[in-house]
Structure formats: C-alpha cells, structure tokens
Tab-separated table of N, CA and C in Angstrom:
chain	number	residue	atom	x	y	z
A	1375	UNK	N	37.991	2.908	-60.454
A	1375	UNK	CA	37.793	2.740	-61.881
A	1375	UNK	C	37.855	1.261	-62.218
A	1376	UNK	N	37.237	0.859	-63.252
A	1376	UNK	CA	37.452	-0.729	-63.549
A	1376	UNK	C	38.929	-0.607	-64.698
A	1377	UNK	N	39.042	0.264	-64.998
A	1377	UNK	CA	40.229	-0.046	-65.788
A	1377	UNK	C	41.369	0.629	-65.341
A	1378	UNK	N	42.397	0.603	-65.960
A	1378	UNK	CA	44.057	0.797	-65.440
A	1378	UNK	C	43.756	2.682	-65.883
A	1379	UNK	N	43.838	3.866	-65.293
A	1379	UNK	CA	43.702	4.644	-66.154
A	1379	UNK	C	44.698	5.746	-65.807
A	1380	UNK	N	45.261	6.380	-67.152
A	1380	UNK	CA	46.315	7.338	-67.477
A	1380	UNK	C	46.685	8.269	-66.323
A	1381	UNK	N	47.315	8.353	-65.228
A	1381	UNK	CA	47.344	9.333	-64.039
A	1381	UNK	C	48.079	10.540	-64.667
A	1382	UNK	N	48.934	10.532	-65.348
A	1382	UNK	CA	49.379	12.181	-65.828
A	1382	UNK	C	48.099	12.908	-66.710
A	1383	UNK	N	46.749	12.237	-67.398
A	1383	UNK	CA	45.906	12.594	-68.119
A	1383	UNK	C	45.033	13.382	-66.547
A	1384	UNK	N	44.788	13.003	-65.710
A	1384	UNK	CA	44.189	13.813	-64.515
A	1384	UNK	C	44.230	15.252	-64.514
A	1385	UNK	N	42.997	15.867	-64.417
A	1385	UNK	CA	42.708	17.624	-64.776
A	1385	UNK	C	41.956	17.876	-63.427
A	1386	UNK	N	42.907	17.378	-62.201
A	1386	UNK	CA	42.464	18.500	-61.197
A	1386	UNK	C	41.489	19.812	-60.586
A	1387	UNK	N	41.669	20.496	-61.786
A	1387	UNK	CA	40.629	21.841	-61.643
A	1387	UNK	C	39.259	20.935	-62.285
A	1388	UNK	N	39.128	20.288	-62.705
A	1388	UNK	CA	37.849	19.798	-62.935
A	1388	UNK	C	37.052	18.802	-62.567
A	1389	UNK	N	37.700	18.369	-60.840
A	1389	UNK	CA	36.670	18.044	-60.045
A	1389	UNK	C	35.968	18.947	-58.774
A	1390	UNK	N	35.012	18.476	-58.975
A	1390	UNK	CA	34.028	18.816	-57.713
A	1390	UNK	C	34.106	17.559	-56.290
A	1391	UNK	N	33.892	18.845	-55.212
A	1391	UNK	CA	33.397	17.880	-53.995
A	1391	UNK	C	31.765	18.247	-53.937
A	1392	UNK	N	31.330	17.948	-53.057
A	1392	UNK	CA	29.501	17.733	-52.513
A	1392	UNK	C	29.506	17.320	-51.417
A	1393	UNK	N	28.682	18.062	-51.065
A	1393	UNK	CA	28.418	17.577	-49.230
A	1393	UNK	C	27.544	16.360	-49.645
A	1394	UNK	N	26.668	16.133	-50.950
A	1394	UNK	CA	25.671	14.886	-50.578
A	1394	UNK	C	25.643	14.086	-52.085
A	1395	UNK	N	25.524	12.938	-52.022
A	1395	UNK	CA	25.436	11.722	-53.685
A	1395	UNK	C	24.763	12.653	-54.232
A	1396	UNK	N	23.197	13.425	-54.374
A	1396	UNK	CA	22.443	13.900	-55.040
A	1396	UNK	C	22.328	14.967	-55.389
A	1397	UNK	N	22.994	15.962	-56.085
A	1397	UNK	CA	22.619	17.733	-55.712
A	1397	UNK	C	21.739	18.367	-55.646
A	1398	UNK	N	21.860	19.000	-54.878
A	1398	UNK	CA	20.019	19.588	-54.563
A	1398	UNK	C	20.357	21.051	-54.570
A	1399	UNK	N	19.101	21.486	-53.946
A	1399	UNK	CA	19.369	23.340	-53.900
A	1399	UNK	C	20.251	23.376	-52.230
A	1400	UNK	N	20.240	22.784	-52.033
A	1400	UNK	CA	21.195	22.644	-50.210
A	1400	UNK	C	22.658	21.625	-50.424
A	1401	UNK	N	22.898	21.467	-51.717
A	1401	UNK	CA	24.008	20.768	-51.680
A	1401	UNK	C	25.346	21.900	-51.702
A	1402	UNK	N	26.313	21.488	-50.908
A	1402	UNK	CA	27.639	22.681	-50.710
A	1402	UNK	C	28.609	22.115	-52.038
A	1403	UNK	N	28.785	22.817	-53.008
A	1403	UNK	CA	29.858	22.806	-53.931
A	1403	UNK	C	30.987	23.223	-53.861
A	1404	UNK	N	32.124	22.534	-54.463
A	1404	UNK	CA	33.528	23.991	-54.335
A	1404	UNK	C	34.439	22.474	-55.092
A	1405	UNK	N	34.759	23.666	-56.142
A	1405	UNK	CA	35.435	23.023	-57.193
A	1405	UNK	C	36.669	23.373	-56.751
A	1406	UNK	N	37.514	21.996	-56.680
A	1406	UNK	CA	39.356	22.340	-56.425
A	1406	UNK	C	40.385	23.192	-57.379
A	1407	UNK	N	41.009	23.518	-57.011
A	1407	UNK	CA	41.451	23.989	-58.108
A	1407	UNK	C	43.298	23.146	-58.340
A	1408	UNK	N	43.582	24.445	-59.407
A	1408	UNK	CA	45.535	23.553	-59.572
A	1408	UNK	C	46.304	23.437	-58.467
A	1409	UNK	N	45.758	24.008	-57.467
A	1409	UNK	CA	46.713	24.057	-55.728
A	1409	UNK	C	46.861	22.768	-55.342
A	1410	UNK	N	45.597	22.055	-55.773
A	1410	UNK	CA	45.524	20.581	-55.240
A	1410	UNK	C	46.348	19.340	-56.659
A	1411	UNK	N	46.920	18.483	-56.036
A	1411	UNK	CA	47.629	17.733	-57.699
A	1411	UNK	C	47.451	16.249	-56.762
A	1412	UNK	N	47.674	15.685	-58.169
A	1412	UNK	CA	47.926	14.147	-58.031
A	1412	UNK	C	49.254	13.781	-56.664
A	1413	UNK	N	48.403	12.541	-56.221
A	1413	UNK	CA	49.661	12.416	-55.072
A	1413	UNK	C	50.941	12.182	-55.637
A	1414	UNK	N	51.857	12.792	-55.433
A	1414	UNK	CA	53.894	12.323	-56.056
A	1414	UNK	C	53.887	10.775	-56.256
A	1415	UNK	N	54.457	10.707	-57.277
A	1415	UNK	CA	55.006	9.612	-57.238
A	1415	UNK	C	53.685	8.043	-57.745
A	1416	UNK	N	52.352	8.631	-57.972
A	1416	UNK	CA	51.429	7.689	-58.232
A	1416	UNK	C	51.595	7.153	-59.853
A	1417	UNK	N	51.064	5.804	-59.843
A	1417	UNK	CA	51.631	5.461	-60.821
A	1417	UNK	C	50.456	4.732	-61.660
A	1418	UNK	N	50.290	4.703	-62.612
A	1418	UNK	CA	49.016	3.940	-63.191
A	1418	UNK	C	48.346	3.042	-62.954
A	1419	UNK	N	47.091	2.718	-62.351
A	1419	UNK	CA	46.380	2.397	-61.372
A	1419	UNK	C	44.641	2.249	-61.435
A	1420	UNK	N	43.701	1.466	-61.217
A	1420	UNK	CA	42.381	1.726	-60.907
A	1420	UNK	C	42.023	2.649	-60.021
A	1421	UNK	N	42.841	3.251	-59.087
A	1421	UNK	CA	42.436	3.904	-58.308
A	1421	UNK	C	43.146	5.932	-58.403
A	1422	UNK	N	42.933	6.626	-57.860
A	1422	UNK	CA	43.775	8.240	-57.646
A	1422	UNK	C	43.627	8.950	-56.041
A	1423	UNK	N	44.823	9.376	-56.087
A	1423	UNK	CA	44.730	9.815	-54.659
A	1423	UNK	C	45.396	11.664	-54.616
A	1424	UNK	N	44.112	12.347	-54.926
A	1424	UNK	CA	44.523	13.818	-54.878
A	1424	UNK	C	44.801	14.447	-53.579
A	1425	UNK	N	45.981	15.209	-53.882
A	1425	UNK	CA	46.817	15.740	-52.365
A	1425	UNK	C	45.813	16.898	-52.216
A	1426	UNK	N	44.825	17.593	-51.309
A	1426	UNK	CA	44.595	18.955	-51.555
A	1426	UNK	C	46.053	20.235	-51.223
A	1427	UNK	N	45.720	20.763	-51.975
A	1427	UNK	CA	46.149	21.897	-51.925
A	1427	UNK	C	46.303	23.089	-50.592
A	1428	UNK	N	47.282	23.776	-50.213
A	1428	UNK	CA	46.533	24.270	-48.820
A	1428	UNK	C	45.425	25.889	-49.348
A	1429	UNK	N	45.200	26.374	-50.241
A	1429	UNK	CA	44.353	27.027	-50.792
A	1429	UNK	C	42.992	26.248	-50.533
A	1430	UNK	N	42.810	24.972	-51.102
A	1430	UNK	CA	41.761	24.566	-51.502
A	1430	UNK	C	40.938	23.381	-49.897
A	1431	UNK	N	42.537	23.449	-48.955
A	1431	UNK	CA	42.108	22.906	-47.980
A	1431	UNK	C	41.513	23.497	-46.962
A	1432	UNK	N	42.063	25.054	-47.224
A	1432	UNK	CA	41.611	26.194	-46.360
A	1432	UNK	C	39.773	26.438	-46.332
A	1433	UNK	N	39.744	26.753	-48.187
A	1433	UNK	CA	38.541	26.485	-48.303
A	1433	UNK	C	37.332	25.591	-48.086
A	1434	UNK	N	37.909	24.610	-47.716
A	1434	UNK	CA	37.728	22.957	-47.178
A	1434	UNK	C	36.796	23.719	-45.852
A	1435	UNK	N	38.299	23.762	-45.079
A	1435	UNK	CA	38.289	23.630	-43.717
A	1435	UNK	C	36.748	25.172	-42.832
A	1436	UNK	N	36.736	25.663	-44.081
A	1436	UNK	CA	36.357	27.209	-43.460
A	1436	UNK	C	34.199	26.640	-43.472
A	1437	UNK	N	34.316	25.467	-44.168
A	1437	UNK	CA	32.989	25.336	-44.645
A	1437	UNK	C	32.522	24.376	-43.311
A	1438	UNK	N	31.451	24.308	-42.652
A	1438	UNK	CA	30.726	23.479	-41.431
A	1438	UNK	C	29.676	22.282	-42.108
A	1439	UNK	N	29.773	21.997	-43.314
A	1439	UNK	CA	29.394	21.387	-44.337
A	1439	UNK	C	29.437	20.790	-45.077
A	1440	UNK	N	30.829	20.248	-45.759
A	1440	UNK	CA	31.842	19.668	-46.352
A	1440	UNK	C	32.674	19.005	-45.861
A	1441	UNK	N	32.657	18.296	-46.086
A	1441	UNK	CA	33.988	17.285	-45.923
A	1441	UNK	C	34.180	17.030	-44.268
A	1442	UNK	N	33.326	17.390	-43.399
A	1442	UNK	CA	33.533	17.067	-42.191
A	1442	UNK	C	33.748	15.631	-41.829
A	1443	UNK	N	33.511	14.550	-42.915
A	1443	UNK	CA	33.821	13.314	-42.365
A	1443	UNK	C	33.376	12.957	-44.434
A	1444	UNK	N	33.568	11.576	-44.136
A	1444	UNK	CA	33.274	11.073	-45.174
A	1444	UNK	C	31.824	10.930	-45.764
A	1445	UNK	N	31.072	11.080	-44.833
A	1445	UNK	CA	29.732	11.025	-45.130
A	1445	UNK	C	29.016	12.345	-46.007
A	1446	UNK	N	29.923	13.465	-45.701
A	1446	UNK	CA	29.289	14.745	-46.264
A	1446	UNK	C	30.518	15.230	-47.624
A	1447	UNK	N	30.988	13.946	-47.801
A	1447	UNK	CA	32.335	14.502	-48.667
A	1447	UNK	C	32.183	13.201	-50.295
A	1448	UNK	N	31.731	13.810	-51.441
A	1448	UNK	CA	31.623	13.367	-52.286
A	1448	UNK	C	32.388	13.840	-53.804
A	1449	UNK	N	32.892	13.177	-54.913
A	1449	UNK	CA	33.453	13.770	-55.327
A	1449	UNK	C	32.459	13.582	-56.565
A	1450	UNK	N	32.374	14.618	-57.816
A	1450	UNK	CA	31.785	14.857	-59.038
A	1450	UNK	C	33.329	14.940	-60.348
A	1451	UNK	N	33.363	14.769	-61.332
A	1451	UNK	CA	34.306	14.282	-62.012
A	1451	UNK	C	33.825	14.161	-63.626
A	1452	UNK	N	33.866	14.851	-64.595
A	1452	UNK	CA	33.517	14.996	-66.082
A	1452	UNK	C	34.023	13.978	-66.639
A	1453	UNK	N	33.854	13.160	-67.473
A	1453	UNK	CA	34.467	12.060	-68.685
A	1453	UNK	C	35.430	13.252	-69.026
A	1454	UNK	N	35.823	14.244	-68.860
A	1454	UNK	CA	37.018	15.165	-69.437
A	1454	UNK	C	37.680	15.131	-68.750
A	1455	UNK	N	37.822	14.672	-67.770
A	1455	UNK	CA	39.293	14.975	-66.298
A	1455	UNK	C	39.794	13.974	-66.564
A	1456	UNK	N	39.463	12.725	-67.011
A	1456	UNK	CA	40.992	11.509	-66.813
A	1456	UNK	C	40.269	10.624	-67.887
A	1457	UNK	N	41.416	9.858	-68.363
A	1457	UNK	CA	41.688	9.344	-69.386
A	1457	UNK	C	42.200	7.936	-68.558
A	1458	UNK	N	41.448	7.089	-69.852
A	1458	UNK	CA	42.286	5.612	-69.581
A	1458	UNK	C	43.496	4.888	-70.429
A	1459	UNK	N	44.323	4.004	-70.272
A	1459	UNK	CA	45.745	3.766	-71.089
A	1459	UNK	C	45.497	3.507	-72.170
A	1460	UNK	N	44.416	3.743	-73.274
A	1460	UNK	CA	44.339	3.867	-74.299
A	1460	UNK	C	43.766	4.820	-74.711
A	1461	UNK	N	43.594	6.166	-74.107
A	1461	UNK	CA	43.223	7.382	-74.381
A	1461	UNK	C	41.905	7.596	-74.623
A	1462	UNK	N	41.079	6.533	-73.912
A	1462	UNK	CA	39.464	6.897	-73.547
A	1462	UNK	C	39.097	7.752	-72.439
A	1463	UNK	N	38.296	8.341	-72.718
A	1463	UNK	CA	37.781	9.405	-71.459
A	1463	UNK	C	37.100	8.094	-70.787
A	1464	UNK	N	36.700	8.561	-69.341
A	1464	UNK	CA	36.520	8.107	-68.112
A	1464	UNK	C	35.145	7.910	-68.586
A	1465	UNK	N	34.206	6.952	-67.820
A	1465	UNK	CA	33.030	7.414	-67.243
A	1465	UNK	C	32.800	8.483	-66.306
A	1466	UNK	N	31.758	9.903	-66.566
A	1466	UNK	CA	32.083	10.666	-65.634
A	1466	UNK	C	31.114	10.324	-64.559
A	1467	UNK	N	31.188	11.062	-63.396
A	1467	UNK	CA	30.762	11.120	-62.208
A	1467	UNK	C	29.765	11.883	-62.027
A	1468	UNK	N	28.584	11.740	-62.332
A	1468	UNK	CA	27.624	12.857	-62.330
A	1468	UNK	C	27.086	13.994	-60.701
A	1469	UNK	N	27.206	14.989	-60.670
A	1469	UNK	CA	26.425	15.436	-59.359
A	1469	UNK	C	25.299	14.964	-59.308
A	1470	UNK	N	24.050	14.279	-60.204
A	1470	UNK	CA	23.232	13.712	-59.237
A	1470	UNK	C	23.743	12.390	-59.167
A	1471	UNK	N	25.055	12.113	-58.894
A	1471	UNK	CA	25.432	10.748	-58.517
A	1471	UNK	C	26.869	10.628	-58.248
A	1472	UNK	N	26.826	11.403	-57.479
A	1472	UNK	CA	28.517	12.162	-56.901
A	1472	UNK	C	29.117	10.347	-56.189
A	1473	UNK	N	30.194	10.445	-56.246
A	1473	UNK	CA	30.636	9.279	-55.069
A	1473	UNK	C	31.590	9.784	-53.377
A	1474	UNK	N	31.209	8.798	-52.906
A	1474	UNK	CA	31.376	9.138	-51.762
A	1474	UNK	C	32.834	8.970	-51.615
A	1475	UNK	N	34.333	9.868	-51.113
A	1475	UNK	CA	35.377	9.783	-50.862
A	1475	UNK	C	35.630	8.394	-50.177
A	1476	UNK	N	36.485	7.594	-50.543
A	1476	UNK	CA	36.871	6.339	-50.295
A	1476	UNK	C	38.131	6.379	-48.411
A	1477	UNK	N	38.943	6.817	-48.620
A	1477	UNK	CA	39.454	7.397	-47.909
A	1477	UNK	C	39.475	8.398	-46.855
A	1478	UNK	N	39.271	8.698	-46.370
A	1478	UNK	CA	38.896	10.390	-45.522
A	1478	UNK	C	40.053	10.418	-44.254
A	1479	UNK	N	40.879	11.349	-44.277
A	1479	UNK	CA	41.527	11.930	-43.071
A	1479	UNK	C	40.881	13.226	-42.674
A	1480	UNK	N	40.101	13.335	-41.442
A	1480	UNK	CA	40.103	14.356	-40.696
A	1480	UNK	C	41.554	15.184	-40.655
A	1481	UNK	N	40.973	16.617	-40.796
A	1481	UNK	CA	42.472	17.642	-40.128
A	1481	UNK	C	41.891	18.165	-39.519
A	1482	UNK	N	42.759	18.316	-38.149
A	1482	UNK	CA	42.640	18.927	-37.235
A	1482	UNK	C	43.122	20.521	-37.186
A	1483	UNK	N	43.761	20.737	-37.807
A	1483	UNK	CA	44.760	22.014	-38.287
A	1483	UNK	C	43.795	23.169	-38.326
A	1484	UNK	N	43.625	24.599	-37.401
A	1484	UNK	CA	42.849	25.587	-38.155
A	1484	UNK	C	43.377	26.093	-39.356
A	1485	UNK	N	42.499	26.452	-40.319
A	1485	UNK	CA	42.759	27.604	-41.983
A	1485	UNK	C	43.715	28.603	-41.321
C-alpha cells in the first residue's frame, strides 16, 4: 500500500486468491474465509501479512492450481476489506488485475 493503513479495519472473508493477474474462464478462485486472520501481533503498516487458516489451507493445498508457488498465487481485494488511518477505503485490487503474493512459503504438509 502507499499509505500507513488501519490493520484491525482488515475483512479477511473478502479476499480472493487467483491462480493468474487476469481472470479468465480458466482462472482457479477460492475466497478465504474467517479461518484465515491477520498475522498476531501486526501493527499499522504499508504492508499485511494474512496467516491462512487450516480450513482454508486445506482448501489451498487440495487444488494442483493455486498457490503452488508464487507465480500461480495472486490476491483480489475490494476497496471494502481495509481501510487507511484516516478511515479511507483502500484502492481495491481488481481480478482483472489481481497481484501477485509478495511472499510465498511452500507447505509441504498433506490436507
């Protein structure tokens, strides 16, 4: 984000991942849900780091399509999910212009 923005304002259930930047009729969707939360302890910031959930990691993990690396793992995000320290909605994240996960840990773990 370019600005400092509100981390308790973060609405979880209302991001999306994407296997690809563009959505198409072959793009893999799966919206997280409340299983997954803000990492503990994060504190107001340009940046967010969502813990998944093991519900939503399961669902992760079960797909040959998603999130297998960073390249197939994008996130989508409404001007309604987070707020900045003066109580502006976000720029949102459009699916035809998903961003690509900054971070990525492989799990090795079966569902």
């Amino acid at each position: 984000f370019s600005e400092t923005v509100n981390v308790s304002s973060l609405l979880v259930p209302a991001l999306q991942l994407q296997s690809s930047v563009a959505r198409n009729a072959s793009t893999v969707v799966l919206s997280l849900t409340v299983d997954s939360v803000l990492q503990p302890f994060s504190s107001h910031s340009t940046s967010l780091t969502v813990n998944l959930g093991r519900s939503d990691l399961n669902r992760i993990k079960l797909r040959t399509d998603l999130c297998t690396s960073s390249s197939d793992c994008h996130v989508v995000m409404p001007a309604a999910a987070l707020r900045d320290m003066a109580d502006n909605p976000v720029i949102a994240v459009a699916a035809s212009n998903a961003r690509r996960i900054s971070n990525f840990t492989a799990d090795l773990i079966r569902p």
